[in-house]
Amino acid sequence: VQLQASGGGLVQTGGSLRLSCAASGSVFTVNSMGWYRQAPGKQRELVATITSDGSTNYAVSVKDRFAISSDNPKTTVDLQMNSLKPEDTAVYYCNARTWNFRTRAFVDYWGQGTLVTVSS
């Protein structure tokens, strides 16, 4: 599975940005898609995910500000980010979690990362 992310950039506090990600390849194996982020000096953390049946999950820090959506949770995922704060500054990574039928285990694929910078 290959992932291509777009969006991101520089925005002022309180502003909005939208991230998009498209999956290609063996998308029939995709179980969920989502976004993670990694700030300088910190570990990568979950932002939001959406499963193939449309169930969503958010980090507490972004709930009520961010919204994940998808026309087809096996191939595309968008993240609308509103009311952005400086602490949202990070590299955002698109993720696809797939099911490997041979090993009967989940396998994660990652996009190239897109930088979101929120100025105060």
CSV table of C-alpha atoms in Angstrom, one decimal:
chain,number,residue,atom,x,y,z
A,1,VAL,CA,0.0,0.0,0.0
A,2,GLN,CA,1.3,3.4,-1.0
A,3,LEU,CA,0.1,6.6,0.7
A,4,GLN,CA,0.3,10.1,-0.7
A,5,ALA,CA,-0.5,13.0,1.6
A,6,SER,CA,-1.1,16.6,0.8
A,7,GLY,CA,-2.0,19.8,2.7
A,8,GLY,CA,-0.3,21.2,5.7
A,9,GLY,CA,1.6,24.5,5.9
A,10,LEU,CA,1.8,27.5,8.1
A,11,VAL,CA,-1.2,29.0,9.8
A,12,GLN,CA,-1.9,31.4,12.7
A,13,THR,CA,-3.4,30.3,16.0
A,14,GLY,CA,-7.1,29.8,15.6
A,15,GLY,CA,-6.8,29.1,11.9
A,16,SER,CA,-7.7,26.0,9.9
A,17,LEU,CA,-6.0,23.5,7.6
A,18,ARG,CA,-7.0,20.4,5.8
A,19,LEU,CA,-4.9,17.4,5.2
A,20,SER,CA,-5.7,14.7,2.6
A,21,CYS,CA,-4.3,11.3,1.9
A,22,ALA,CA,-4.8,8.8,-0.9
A,23,ALA,CA,-4.0,5.1,-0.8
A,24,SER,CA,-3.1,2.9,-3.7
A,25,GLY,CA,-2.0,-0.6,-4.2
A,26,SER,CA,-3.5,-3.5,-2.2
A,27,VAL,CA,-6.2,-1.3,-0.7
A,28,PHE,CA,-8.5,-4.3,-0.2
A,29,THR,CA,-6.4,-5.2,2.8
A,30,VAL,CA,-6.9,-1.8,4.5
A,31,ASN,CA,-8.7,-2.0,7.8
A,32,SER,CA,-8.5,1.6,8.8
A,33,MET,CA,-6.8,4.9,7.9
A,34,GLY,CA,-5.8,7.8,10.0
A,35,TRP,CA,-3.4,10.5,11.0
A,36,TYR,CA,-0.6,10.5,13.5
A,37,ARG,CA,1.8,13.4,14.3
A,38,GLN,CA,5.2,13.8,15.7
A,39,ALA,CA,6.4,17.0,17.3
A,40,PRO,CA,10.1,17.8,17.7
A,41,GLY,CA,11.6,15.8,20.5
A,42,LYS,CA,8.4,13.8,21.0
A,43,GLN,CA,7.1,10.4,20.1
A,44,ARG,CA,4.6,9.9,17.3
A,45,GLU,CA,1.1,10.0,18.6
A,46,LEU,CA,-2.4,9.2,17.3
A,47,VAL,CA,-4.5,12.1,16.1
A,48,ALA,CA,-7.5,10.4,14.5
A,49,THR,CA,-8.5,7.2,12.8
A,50,ILE,CA,-11.4,5.9,10.8
A,51,THR,CA,-12.2,2.3,10.2
A,52,SER,CA,-13.6,0.7,7.0
A,53,ASP,CA,-17.1,0.7,8.6
A,54,GLY,CA,-16.8,4.5,9.4
A,55,SER,CA,-16.1,4.3,13.1
A,56,THR,CA,-13.8,7.2,14.3
A,57,ASN,CA,-11.4,7.7,17.1
A,58,TYR,CA,-9.7,10.9,18.2
A,59,ALA,CA,-7.0,11.9,20.6
A,60,VAL,CA,-8.4,13.8,23.5
A,61,SER,CA,-6.3,16.9,22.6
A,62,VAL,CA,-8.0,17.3,19.2
A,63,LYS,CA,-11.5,16.1,19.8
A,64,ASP,CA,-14.1,18.8,19.0
A,65,ARG,CA,-11.5,20.7,16.9
A,66,PHE,CA,-10.4,18.2,14.3
A,67,ALA,CA,-12.7,16.0,12.1
A,68,ILE,CA,-11.6,13.0,10.1
A,69,SER,CA,-13.6,11.9,7.1
A,70,SER,CA,-13.5,9.7,4.1
A,71,ASP,CA,-15.5,9.0,1.0
A,72,ASN,CA,-14.0,5.5,1.0
A,73,PRO,CA,-12.1,4.5,4.2
A,74,LYS,CA,-10.0,2.0,2.2
A,75,THR,CA,-8.6,4.6,-0.2
A,76,THR,CA,-8.9,8.2,1.1
A,77,VAL,CA,-8.9,10.1,4.3
A,78,ASP,CA,-9.1,13.8,5.1
A,79,LEU,CA,-8.4,15.6,8.3
A,80,GLN,CA,-10.1,19.0,8.9
A,81,MET,CA,-8.2,20.9,11.6
A,82,ASN,CA,-9.9,23.9,13.1
A,83,SER,CA,-9.0,26.2,16.0
A,84,LEU,CA,-5.4,25.3,15.6
A,85,LYS,CA,-3.0,25.9,18.5
A,86,PRO,CA,0.8,26.2,18.6
A,87,GLU,CA,0.9,22.8,20.3
A,88,ASP,CA,-0.6,21.3,17.2
A,89,THR,CA,2.7,22.0,15.4
A,90,ALA,CA,4.1,18.7,14.1
A,91,VAL,CA,4.8,16.6,11.2
A,92,TYR,CA,1.6,14.8,10.4
A,93,TYR,CA,1.7,11.3,8.9
A,94,CYS,CA,-1.0,9.5,7.1
A,95,ASN,CA,-1.4,5.9,8.2
A,96,ALA,CA,-3.1,2.8,6.7
A,97,ARG,CA,-3.5,-0.3,8.9
A,98,THR,CA,-3.8,-3.4,6.8
A,99,TRP,CA,-4.6,-7.0,7.5
A,100,ASN,CA,-2.0,-9.5,6.2
A,101,PHE,CA,-4.0,-12.7,5.4
A,102,ARG,CA,-0.8,-14.8,5.3
A,103,THR,CA,0.6,-13.9,8.7
A,104,ARG,CA,-2.8,-13.0,10.2
A,105,ALA,CA,-1.4,-9.8,11.6
A,106,PHE,CA,-1.9,-6.1,11.1
A,107,VAL,CA,0.7,-4.1,9.2
A,108,ASP,CA,1.0,-0.4,9.2
A,109,TYR,CA,1.9,1.8,6.2
A,110,TRP,CA,3.0,5.4,6.4
A,111,GLY,CA,2.9,8.4,4.1
A,112,GLN,CA,5.8,10.8,3.7
A,113,GLY,CA,4.7,13.2,6.4
A,114,THR,CA,3.5,16.8,6.0
A,115,LEU,CA,4.5,19.7,8.2
A,116,VAL,CA,1.9,21.7,10.0
A,117,THR,CA,3.2,24.9,11.8
A,118,VAL,CA,0.9,27.0,13.9
A,119,SER,CA,2.3,30.4,14.8
A,120,SER,CA,1.3,32.2,18.0
